[in-house]
Amino acid sequence: MHYLQQILFVLVLAVASYLLVKRYKFIKKGINLGKPLDRTNRSSDRWKSMLLVAFGQKKMFKKPLPAFLHLFVYAGFLIINLEVLEFIIDGLVGTHRIFAPYLGGVYTVLMNFFEFLAVAVLTSCIIFLIRRNIIKVPRFHKPEMKKWPTLDANLILITEVILMMAILKMNAADQVLQAKGAEHYTHTGTLFFSSFFMPLFENFEVGTLIIFERAFWWVHIIGILSFAVYVTYSKHLHIFLAFPNTYFANLNPMGKIANMDSVTNEVKLMLGMPVEGDAAAPPAEVVGRFGAKDVNDLSWKSLMDSFTCTECGRCT
């Protein structure tokens, strides 16, 4: 039975990895269609900007309540998914909580911290669903925010609720199995938040409890892998792209416009002035183009901006 689960897990992981790599290559290819742009200077300022804006959510705190909730969801979800490393190792080698025997009491502290974050993410997602669908915050219901943007946001929030509940109920069933002395269920110590769900499982036999615990484990890991693939088609791609996007941000003062050589040369030609590097005017059939007519007229950074857009409704 364990070997069957391992084989199934390897297949699931392989399919998810293939889809992720394929999608990553597609997005990278799309961004590289843009014109070259050098954004490698002032690396220390770029790291600072990335930490403050992408991870620290600096711009969100103009509205403190949604900012704190979003910070819980964003940071919480990223940190909780460190536990996915253990899930993957367990799935590949057929172990259960492989780090628990080595970390001892530290493992209990970490699991309780992850559960605290899971509850914070769960609570925040429920509040966000209420704000979107019951309170109906106006900026979420502009014409351009209807249909797919709304559905996409609700799908992500509901998925996160399911994933967080799966963690808590898996840990609850696991603790009951530990108390019943089930084989292979390593003692983790008391996990505070999931212990509130333990009464739901205490009257089941060990065999049934194992089915529950495994089911929640599979729901969580398949949910995480599916989420990772789906996000690459969603506005929530900013979960990953926000970091490189803020790192490569324009650090020049707002309002400063770079001199465009093509415009300068065009003006000089109109005034009969020599163009640097080429005194002769271009052939009549060569017409300069200003602005952006196609994707290739934009810089790669502008294309990354489009992939990173959160469709939050603030700019409209």
C-alpha atoms as a printed R data frame, in Angstrom:
    type eleno elety resid chain resno       x      y       z
1   ATOM     1    CA   MET     A     1   0.000  0.000   0.000
2   ATOM     2    CA   HIS     A     2   2.856  2.374   0.887
3   ATOM     3    CA   TYR     A     3   4.562  1.656  -2.447
4   ATOM     4    CA   LEU     A     4   1.324  2.375  -4.310
5   ATOM     5    CA   GLN     A     5   1.050  5.754  -2.563
6   ATOM     6    CA   GLN     A     6   4.687  6.540  -3.388
7   ATOM     7    CA   ILE     A     7   4.191  5.680  -7.073
8   ATOM     8    CA   LEU     A     8   1.025  7.783  -7.196
9   ATOM     9    CA   PHE     A     9   2.805 10.687  -5.495
10  ATOM    10    CA   VAL     A    10   5.741 10.529  -7.937
11  ATOM    11    CA   LEU     A    11   3.290 10.637 -10.861
12  ATOM    12    CA   VAL     A    12   1.394 13.610  -9.391
13  ATOM    13    CA   LEU     A    13   4.632 15.477  -8.639
14  ATOM    14    CA   ALA     A    14   6.024 14.735 -12.116
15  ATOM    15    CA   VAL     A    15   2.885 16.013 -13.882
16  ATOM    16    CA   ALA     A    16   2.786 19.177 -11.745
17  ATOM    17    CA   SER     A    17   6.511 19.805 -12.305
18  ATOM    18    CA   TYR     A    18   6.150 19.347 -16.069
19  ATOM    19    CA   LEU     A    19   3.225 21.787 -16.251
20  ATOM    20    CA   LEU     A    20   5.050 24.322 -14.074
21  ATOM    21    CA   VAL     A    21   8.259 24.201 -16.127
22  ATOM    22    CA   LYS     A    22   6.287 24.454 -19.379
23  ATOM    23    CA   ARG     A    23   4.360 27.462 -18.099
24  ATOM    24    CA   TYR     A    24   7.524 29.082 -16.702
25  ATOM    25    CA   LYS     A    25   9.184 28.834 -20.124
26  ATOM    26    CA   PHE     A    26   6.108 30.351 -21.778
27  ATOM    27    CA   ILE     A    27   6.058 33.341 -19.392
28  ATOM    28    CA   LYS     A    28   9.819 33.849 -19.691
29  ATOM    29    CA   LYS     A    29   9.543 33.767 -23.486
30  ATOM    30    CA   GLY     A    30   6.710 36.314 -23.354
31  ATOM    31    CA   ILE     A    31   8.700 38.715 -21.166
32  ATOM    32    CA   ASN     A    32  11.771 38.368 -23.390
33  ATOM    33    CA   LEU     A    33   9.765 39.616 -26.384
34  ATOM    34    CA   GLY     A    34  10.233 43.118 -24.988
35  ATOM    35    CA   LYS     A    35  12.974 45.572 -25.858
36  ATOM    36    CA   PRO     A    36  16.227 45.473 -23.846
37  ATOM    37    CA   LEU     A    37  16.374 47.598 -20.695
38  ATOM    38    CA   ASP     A    38  19.201 47.729 -18.170
39  ATOM    39    CA   ARG     A    39  17.963 47.562 -14.577
40  ATOM    40    CA   THR     A    40  21.028 46.118 -12.855
41  ATOM    41    CA   ASN     A    41  22.429 49.253 -11.170
42  ATOM    42    CA   ARG     A    42  22.098 50.149  -7.454
43  ATOM    43    CA   SER     A    43  21.694 46.548  -6.326
44  ATOM    44    CA   SER     A    44  21.494 47.416  -2.594
45  ATOM    45    CA   ASP     A    45  18.605 49.833  -3.226
46  ATOM    46    CA   ARG     A    46  16.902 47.176  -5.328
47  ATOM    47    CA   TRP     A    47  17.141 44.556  -2.585
48  ATOM    48    CA   LYS     A    48  15.766 47.083  -0.093
49  ATOM    49    CA   SER     A    49  12.863 47.925  -2.414
50  ATOM    50    CA   MET     A    50  12.063 44.261  -2.962
51  ATOM    51    CA   LEU     A    51  12.026 43.466   0.772
52  ATOM    52    CA   LEU     A    52   9.901 46.510   1.659
53  ATOM    53    CA   VAL     A    53   7.411 46.416  -1.216
54  ATOM    54    CA   ALA     A    54   7.159 42.735  -2.190
55  ATOM    55    CA   PHE     A    55   7.582 40.993   1.158
56  ATOM    56    CA   GLY     A    56   6.851 43.858   3.561
57  ATOM    57    CA   GLN     A    57   3.747 45.006   1.629
58  ATOM    58    CA   LYS     A    58   4.742 48.675   2.104
59  ATOM    59    CA   LYS     A    59   2.301 50.082  -0.475
60  ATOM    60    CA   MET     A    60  -0.615 48.126   0.991
61  ATOM    61    CA   PHE     A    61  -0.461 49.978   4.318
62  ATOM    62    CA   LYS     A    62  -2.228 53.037   2.964
63  ATOM    63    CA   LYS     A    63  -5.284 51.020   4.054
64  ATOM    64    CA   PRO     A    64  -4.203 49.282   7.295
65  ATOM    65    CA   LEU     A    65  -6.983 46.677   7.711
66  ATOM    66    CA   PRO     A    66  -6.745 45.017   4.281
67  ATOM    67    CA   ALA     A    67  -2.959 45.480   4.485
68  ATOM    68    CA   PHE     A    68  -2.618 43.401   7.663
69  ATOM    69    CA   LEU     A    69  -5.009 40.769   6.328
70  ATOM    70    CA   HIS     A    70  -3.128 40.591   3.027
71  ATOM    71    CA   LEU     A    71   0.197 40.375   4.870
72  ATOM    72    CA   PHE     A    72  -1.119 37.414   6.879
73  ATOM    73    CA   VAL     A    73  -2.295 35.672   3.716
74  ATOM    74    CA   TYR     A    74   0.835 36.428   1.695
75  ATOM    75    CA   ALA     A    75   3.559 35.848   4.265
76  ATOM    76    CA   GLY     A    76   1.583 33.122   6.025
77  ATOM    77    CA   PHE     A    77   0.978 31.158   2.864
78  ATOM    78    CA   LEU     A    78   4.642 31.399   1.815
79  ATOM    79    CA   ILE     A    79   5.975 30.372   5.241
80  ATOM    80    CA   ILE     A    80   3.443 27.570   5.754
81  ATOM    81    CA   ASN     A    81   4.512 26.085   2.448
82  ATOM    82    CA   LEU     A    82   7.975 25.467   3.891
83  ATOM    83    CA   GLU     A    83   6.225 22.429   5.367
84  ATOM    84    CA   VAL     A    84   5.643 21.229   1.802
85  ATOM    85    CA   LEU     A    85   9.315 20.172   1.767
86  ATOM    86    CA   GLU     A    86   8.484 17.592   4.431
87  ATOM    87    CA   PHE     A    87   5.358 16.550   2.506
88  ATOM    88    CA   ILE     A    88   7.431 15.960  -0.644
89  ATOM    89    CA   ILE     A    89  10.130 13.950   1.141
90  ATOM    90    CA   ASP     A    90   7.492 11.867   2.953
91  ATOM    91    CA   GLY     A    91   5.672 11.280  -0.323
92  ATOM    92    CA   LEU     A    92   8.821 10.210  -2.173
93  ATOM    93    CA   VAL     A    93  10.384  7.910   0.440
94  ATOM    94    CA   GLY     A    94   7.235  6.708   2.204
95  ATOM    95    CA   THR     A    95   7.963  8.219   5.641
96  ATOM    96    CA   HIS     A    96   5.667 10.187   7.940
97  ATOM    97    CA   ARG     A    97   6.826 13.494   9.469
98  ATOM    98    CA   ILE     A    98  10.438 12.703   8.649
99  ATOM    99    CA   PHE     A    99  11.796 15.786  10.468
100 ATOM   100    CA   ALA     A   100   9.974 15.156  13.782
101 ATOM   101    CA   PRO     A   101  12.462 12.666  15.326
102 ATOM   102    CA   TYR     A   102  15.430 14.914  14.492
103 ATOM   103    CA   LEU     A   103  13.986 18.253  15.623
104 ATOM   104    CA   GLY     A   104  12.200 17.091  18.789
105 ATOM   105    CA   GLY     A   105  10.677 20.023  20.690
106 ATOM   106    CA   VAL     A   106  11.668 22.448  17.932
107 ATOM   107    CA   TYR     A   107   9.367 20.516  15.591
108 ATOM   108    CA   THR     A   108   6.445 21.078  17.982
109 ATOM   109    CA   VAL     A   109   7.189 24.810  18.120
110 ATOM   110    CA   LEU     A   110   7.403 25.019  14.322
111 ATOM   111    CA   MET     A   111   4.158 23.096  13.819
112 ATOM   112    CA   ASN     A   112   2.350 25.352  16.296
113 ATOM   113    CA   PHE     A   113   3.725 28.418  14.498
114 ATOM   114    CA   PHE     A   114   2.557 27.017  11.149
115 ATOM   115    CA   GLU     A   115  -0.871 26.340  12.645
116 ATOM   116    CA   PHE     A   116  -1.086 29.901  13.959
117 ATOM   117    CA   LEU     A   117  -0.331 31.164  10.459
118 ATOM   118    CA   ALA     A   118  -2.866 28.724   8.997
119 ATOM   119    CA   VAL     A   119  -5.576 30.133  11.280
120 ATOM   120    CA   ALA     A   120  -4.508 33.696  10.368
121 ATOM   121    CA   VAL     A   121  -4.669 32.877   6.640
122 ATOM   122    CA   LEU     A   122  -8.016 31.113   7.090
123 ATOM   123    CA   THR     A   123  -9.520 34.058   8.994
124 ATOM   124    CA   SER     A   124  -8.158 36.617   6.520
125 ATOM   125    CA   CYS     A   125  -9.498 34.703   3.503
126 ATOM   126    CA   ILE     A   126 -12.970 34.478   5.044
127 ATOM   127    CA   ILE     A   127 -12.932 38.249   5.711
128 ATOM   128    CA   PHE     A   128 -11.786 38.890   2.121
129 ATOM   129    CA   LEU     A   129 -14.643 36.722   0.802
130 ATOM   130    CA   ILE     A   130 -17.095 38.721   2.922
131 ATOM   131    CA   ARG     A   131 -15.639 42.039   1.662
132 ATOM   132    CA   ARG     A   132 -15.934 40.909  -1.954
133 ATOM   133    CA   ASN     A   133 -19.284 39.134  -1.937
134 ATOM   134    CA   ILE     A   134 -21.356 40.508   0.964
135 ATOM   135    CA   ILE     A   135 -20.063 44.009   1.785
136 ATOM   136    CA   LYS     A   136 -19.222 44.459  -1.932
137 ATOM   137    CA   VAL     A   137 -16.328 46.925  -1.709
138 ATOM   138    CA   PRO     A   138 -16.948 49.284  -4.712
139 ATOM   139    CA   ARG     A   139 -13.546 48.925  -6.396
140 ATOM   140    CA   PHE     A   140 -14.104 45.165  -6.712
141 ATOM   141    CA   HIS     A   141 -17.270 45.726  -8.735
142 ATOM   142    CA   LYS     A   142 -16.170 48.149 -11.439
143 ATOM   143    CA   PRO     A   143 -17.004 47.022 -15.012
144 ATOM   144    CA   GLU     A   144 -13.442 45.863 -15.693
145 ATOM   145    CA   MET     A   145 -13.378 43.866 -12.435
146 ATOM   146    CA   LYS     A   146 -16.418 41.719 -13.164
147 ATOM   147    CA   LYS     A   147 -16.611 38.140 -14.458
148 ATOM   148    CA   TRP     A   148 -13.138 36.558 -14.639
149 ATOM   149    CA   PRO     A   149 -11.271 38.827 -12.143
150 ATOM   150    CA   THR     A   150 -14.020 38.252  -9.555
151 ATOM   151    CA   LEU     A   151 -14.231 34.508 -10.212
152 ATOM   152    CA   ASP     A   152 -10.449 34.193 -10.118
153 ATOM   153    CA   ALA     A   153 -10.204 35.978  -6.757
154 ATOM   154    CA   ASN     A   154 -12.988 33.871  -5.226
155 ATOM   155    CA   LEU     A   155 -11.446 30.631  -6.508
156 ATOM   156    CA   ILE     A   156  -8.097 31.473  -4.931
157 ATOM   157    CA   LEU     A   157  -9.629 32.492  -1.591
158 ATOM   158    CA   ILE     A   158 -11.832 29.387  -1.398
159 ATOM   159    CA   THR     A   159  -8.861 27.180  -2.325
160 ATOM   160    CA   GLU     A   160  -6.773 28.710   0.462
161 ATOM   161    CA   VAL     A   161  -9.600 28.118   2.959
162 ATOM   162    CA   ILE     A   162  -9.724 24.448   1.901
163 ATOM   163    CA   LEU     A   163  -5.927 24.071   2.116
164 ATOM   164    CA   MET     A   164  -5.718 25.601   5.598
165 ATOM   165    CA   MET     A   165  -8.616 23.465   6.874
166 ATOM   166    CA   ALA     A   166  -6.907 20.385   5.428
167 ATOM   167    CA   ILE     A   167  -3.732 21.153   7.429
168 ATOM   168    CA   LEU     A   168  -5.623 21.639  10.694
169 ATOM   169    CA   LYS     A   169  -7.801 18.539  10.301
170 ATOM   170    CA   MET     A   170  -4.856 16.413   9.176
171 ATOM   171    CA   ASN     A   171  -2.957 17.422  12.320
172 ATOM   172    CA   ALA     A   172  -6.039 16.764  14.462
173 ATOM   173    CA   ALA     A   173  -6.496 13.235  13.083
174 ATOM   174    CA   ASP     A   174  -2.734 12.691  13.428
175 ATOM   175    CA   GLN     A   175  -2.809 13.625  17.123
176 ATOM   176    CA   VAL     A   176  -5.691 11.220  17.779
177 ATOM   177    CA   LEU     A   177  -3.728  8.459  16.024
178 ATOM   178    CA   GLN     A   178  -0.708  9.264  18.207
179 ATOM   179    CA   ALA     A   179  -2.880  9.010  21.320
180 ATOM   180    CA   LYS     A   180  -4.194  5.617  20.167
181 ATOM   181    CA   GLY     A   181  -0.632  4.374  19.613
182 ATOM   182    CA   ALA     A   182  -0.982  3.886  15.857
183 ATOM   183    CA   GLU     A   183   2.167  2.567  14.180
184 ATOM   184    CA   HIS     A   184   4.366  5.060  12.261
185 ATOM   185    CA   TYR     A   185   2.632  8.108  13.803
186 ATOM   186    CA   THR     A   186   5.506  9.933  15.487
187 ATOM   187    CA   HIS     A   187   4.709 11.921  18.635
188 ATOM   188    CA   THR     A   188   4.627 15.630  17.779
189 ATOM   189    CA   GLY     A   189   3.613 17.121  21.106
190 ATOM   190    CA   THR     A   190   0.430 19.158  21.500
191 ATOM   191    CA   LEU     A   191  -0.566 21.187  18.463
192 ATOM   192    CA   PHE     A   192  -2.758 23.917  19.922
193 ATOM   193    CA   PHE     A   193  -5.083 24.988  17.119
194 ATOM   194    CA   SER     A   194  -5.694 21.597  15.512
195 ATOM   195    CA   SER     A   195  -6.430 20.083  18.939
196 ATOM   196    CA   PHE     A   196  -9.806 21.883  18.841
197 ATOM   197    CA   PHE     A   197 -10.782 19.550  15.973
198 ATOM   198    CA   MET     A   198  -9.718 16.365  17.780
199 ATOM   199    CA   PRO     A   199 -13.202 15.626  19.229
200 ATOM   200    CA   LEU     A   200 -14.424 15.177  15.636
201 ATOM   201    CA   PHE     A   201 -12.180 12.113  15.256
202 ATOM   202    CA   GLU     A   202 -11.896 10.552  18.720
203 ATOM   203    CA   ASN     A   203 -14.695  7.993  18.241
204 ATOM   204    CA   PHE     A   204 -13.315  6.498  15.013
205 ATOM   205    CA   GLU     A   205 -11.293  3.285  14.737
206 ATOM   206    CA   VAL     A   206  -7.599  3.498  13.870
207 ATOM   207    CA   GLY     A   207  -8.148  2.272  10.292
208 ATOM   208    CA   THR     A   208 -10.782  4.932   9.632
209 ATOM   209    CA   LEU     A   209  -8.619  7.619  11.221
210 ATOM   210    CA   ILE     A   210  -5.714  6.718   8.950
211 ATOM   211    CA   ILE     A   211  -8.018  7.123   5.938
212 ATOM   212    CA   PHE     A   212  -9.064 10.564   7.219
213 ATOM   213    CA   GLU     A   213  -5.474 11.633   7.926
214 ATOM   214    CA   ARG     A   214  -4.227 10.410   4.533
215 ATOM   215    CA   ALA     A   215  -7.167 12.021   2.736
216 ATOM   216    CA   PHE     A   216  -6.406 15.415   4.304
217 ATOM   217    CA   TRP     A   217  -2.700 14.939   3.450
218 ATOM   218    CA   TRP     A   218  -3.531 14.246  -0.198
219 ATOM   219    CA   VAL     A   219  -6.015 17.137  -0.370
220 ATOM   220    CA   HIS     A   220  -3.328 19.494   0.889
221 ATOM   221    CA   ILE     A   221  -0.450 18.346  -1.319
222 ATOM   222    CA   ILE     A   222  -2.559 18.035  -4.488
223 ATOM   223    CA   GLY     A   223  -4.140 21.389  -3.646
224 ATOM   224    CA   ILE     A   224  -0.719 23.029  -3.276
225 ATOM   225    CA   LEU     A   225   0.572 21.593  -6.556
226 ATOM   226    CA   SER     A   226  -2.644 22.481  -8.399
227 ATOM   227    CA   PHE     A   227  -2.521 25.972  -6.894
228 ATOM   228    CA   ALA     A   228   1.069 26.419  -8.082
229 ATOM   229    CA   VAL     A   229   0.098 25.527 -11.661
230 ATOM   230    CA   TYR     A   230  -3.157 27.512 -11.655
231 ATOM   231    CA   VAL     A   231  -1.460 30.640 -10.320
232 ATOM   232    CA   THR     A   232   0.591 30.891 -13.530
233 ATOM   233    CA   TYR     A   233  -2.684 31.543 -15.404
234 ATOM   234    CA   SER     A   234  -4.086 33.847 -12.723
235 ATOM   235    CA   LYS     A   235  -3.660 37.433 -11.566
236 ATOM   236    CA   HIS     A   236  -2.168 35.815  -8.456
237 ATOM   237    CA   LEU     A   237   1.010 35.194 -10.426
238 ATOM   238    CA   HIS     A   238   2.157 38.288  -8.511
239 ATOM   239    CA   ILE     A   239   2.776 35.919  -5.566
240 ATOM   240    CA   PHE     A   240   5.955 34.901  -7.397
241 ATOM   241    CA   LEU     A   241   6.651 37.758  -9.828
242 ATOM   242    CA   ALA     A   242   6.292 40.539  -7.248
243 ATOM   243    CA   PHE     A   243   9.839 39.826  -6.060
244 ATOM   244    CA   PRO     A   244  11.719 40.194  -9.380
245 ATOM   245    CA   ASN     A   245   9.298 42.906 -10.498
246 ATOM   246    CA   THR     A   246  10.022 45.146  -7.507
247 ATOM   247    CA   TYR     A   247  13.741 44.356  -7.691
248 ATOM   248    CA   PHE     A   248  13.867 45.648 -11.276
249 ATOM   249    CA   ALA     A   249  11.668 48.685 -10.547
250 ATOM   250    CA   ASN     A   250  12.535 52.143 -11.871
251 ATOM   251    CA   LEU     A   251  14.550 53.835  -9.108
252 ATOM   252    CA   ASN     A   252  14.698 57.238 -10.794
253 ATOM   253    CA   PRO     A   253  12.603 60.101  -9.333
254 ATOM   254    CA   MET     A   254   8.940 59.955 -10.336
255 ATOM   255    CA   GLY     A   255   8.259 62.108 -13.392
256 ATOM   256    CA   LYS     A   256  11.778 61.871 -14.772
257 ATOM   257    CA   ILE     A   257  11.616 60.899 -18.448
258 ATOM   258    CA   ALA     A   258  14.624 59.459 -20.200
259 ATOM   259    CA   ASN     A   259  15.779 61.133 -23.395
260 ATOM   260    CA   MET     A   260  14.658 59.126 -26.446
261 ATOM   261    CA   ASP     A   261  17.374 59.028 -29.101
262 ATOM   262    CA   SER     A   262  14.866 58.233 -31.849
263 ATOM   263    CA   VAL     A   263  12.825 61.360 -31.042
264 ATOM   264    CA   THR     A   264  15.952 63.525 -30.763
265 ATOM   265    CA   ASN     A   265  17.204 62.334 -34.146
266 ATOM   266    CA   GLU     A   266  13.786 62.916 -35.747
267 ATOM   267    CA   VAL     A   267  13.658 66.501 -34.466
268 ATOM   268    CA   LYS     A   268  17.211 67.171 -35.664
269 ATOM   269    CA   LEU     A   269  16.333 65.873 -39.127
270 ATOM   270    CA   MET     A   270  13.247 68.104 -39.254
271 ATOM   271    CA   LEU     A   271  15.395 71.120 -38.344
272 ATOM   272    CA   GLY     A   272  18.072 70.197 -40.855
273 ATOM   273    CA   MET     A   273  20.600 69.509 -38.145
274 ATOM   274    CA   PRO     A   274  23.171 66.716 -38.501
275 ATOM   275    CA   VAL     A   275  22.307 63.488 -36.732
276 ATOM   276    CA   GLU     A   276  25.048 62.108 -34.523
277 ATOM   277    CA   GLY     A   277  26.773 59.173 -36.153
278 ATOM   278    CA   ASP     A   278  25.021 59.637 -39.489
279 ATOM   279    CA   ALA     A   279  24.921 63.007 -41.283
280 ATOM   280    CA   ALA     A   280  22.639 61.763 -44.022
281 ATOM   281    CA   ALA     A   281  18.885 61.656 -43.651
282 ATOM   282    CA   PRO     A   282  17.274 58.203 -43.775
283 ATOM   283    CA   PRO     A   283  15.560 57.059 -46.972
284 ATOM   284    CA   ALA     A   284  12.057 58.445 -47.462
285 ATOM   285    CA   GLU     A   285  10.470 55.007 -47.230
286 ATOM   286    CA   VAL     A   286  11.858 54.476 -43.692
287 ATOM   287    CA   VAL     A   287   9.282 55.941 -41.334
288 ATOM   288    CA   GLY     A   288   9.999 56.226 -37.631
289 ATOM   289    CA   ARG     A   289   7.439 54.847 -35.207
290 ATOM   290    CA   PHE     A   290   6.682 56.365 -31.828
291 ATOM   291    CA   GLY     A   291   4.755 54.784 -28.985
292 ATOM   292    CA   ALA     A   292   3.821 51.105 -28.835
293 ATOM   293    CA   LYS     A   293   1.962 49.412 -31.657
294 ATOM   294    CA   ASP     A   294   2.920 45.845 -30.802
295 ATOM   295    CA   VAL     A   295   4.295 43.859 -27.881
296 ATOM   296    CA   ASN     A   296   7.840 44.171 -29.260
297 ATOM   297    CA   ASP     A   297   7.635 47.970 -28.865
298 ATOM   298    CA   LEU     A   298   7.456 47.621 -25.073
299 ATOM   299    CA   SER     A   299  10.384 46.920 -22.770
300 ATOM   300    CA   TRP     A   300  10.728 43.522 -21.099
301 ATOM   301    CA   LYS     A   301  10.028 45.270 -17.777
302 ATOM   302    CA   SER     A   302   6.685 46.589 -19.066
303 ATOM   303    CA   LEU     A   303   5.769 43.046 -20.091
304 ATOM   304    CA   MET     A   304   6.766 41.750 -16.659
305 ATOM   305    CA   ASP     A   305   4.528 44.463 -15.170
306 ATOM   306    CA   SER     A   306   1.582 43.094 -17.150
307 ATOM   307    CA   PHE     A   307   2.187 39.551 -15.904
308 ATOM   308    CA   THR     A   308   2.518 40.862 -12.324
309 ATOM   309    CA   CYS     A   309  -0.620 43.057 -12.282
310 ATOM   310    CA   THR     A   310  -2.864 42.113  -9.349
311 ATOM   311    CA   GLU     A   311  -6.066 43.468 -10.958
312 ATOM   312    CA   CYS     A   312  -6.934 45.062  -7.609
313 ATOM   313    CA   GLY     A   313  -9.012 47.900  -9.082
314 ATOM   314    CA   ARG     A   314  -7.013 50.692  -7.399
315 ATOM   315    CA   CYS     A   315  -5.688 52.258 -10.600
316 ATOM   316    CA   THR     A   316  -9.213 52.728 -11.955
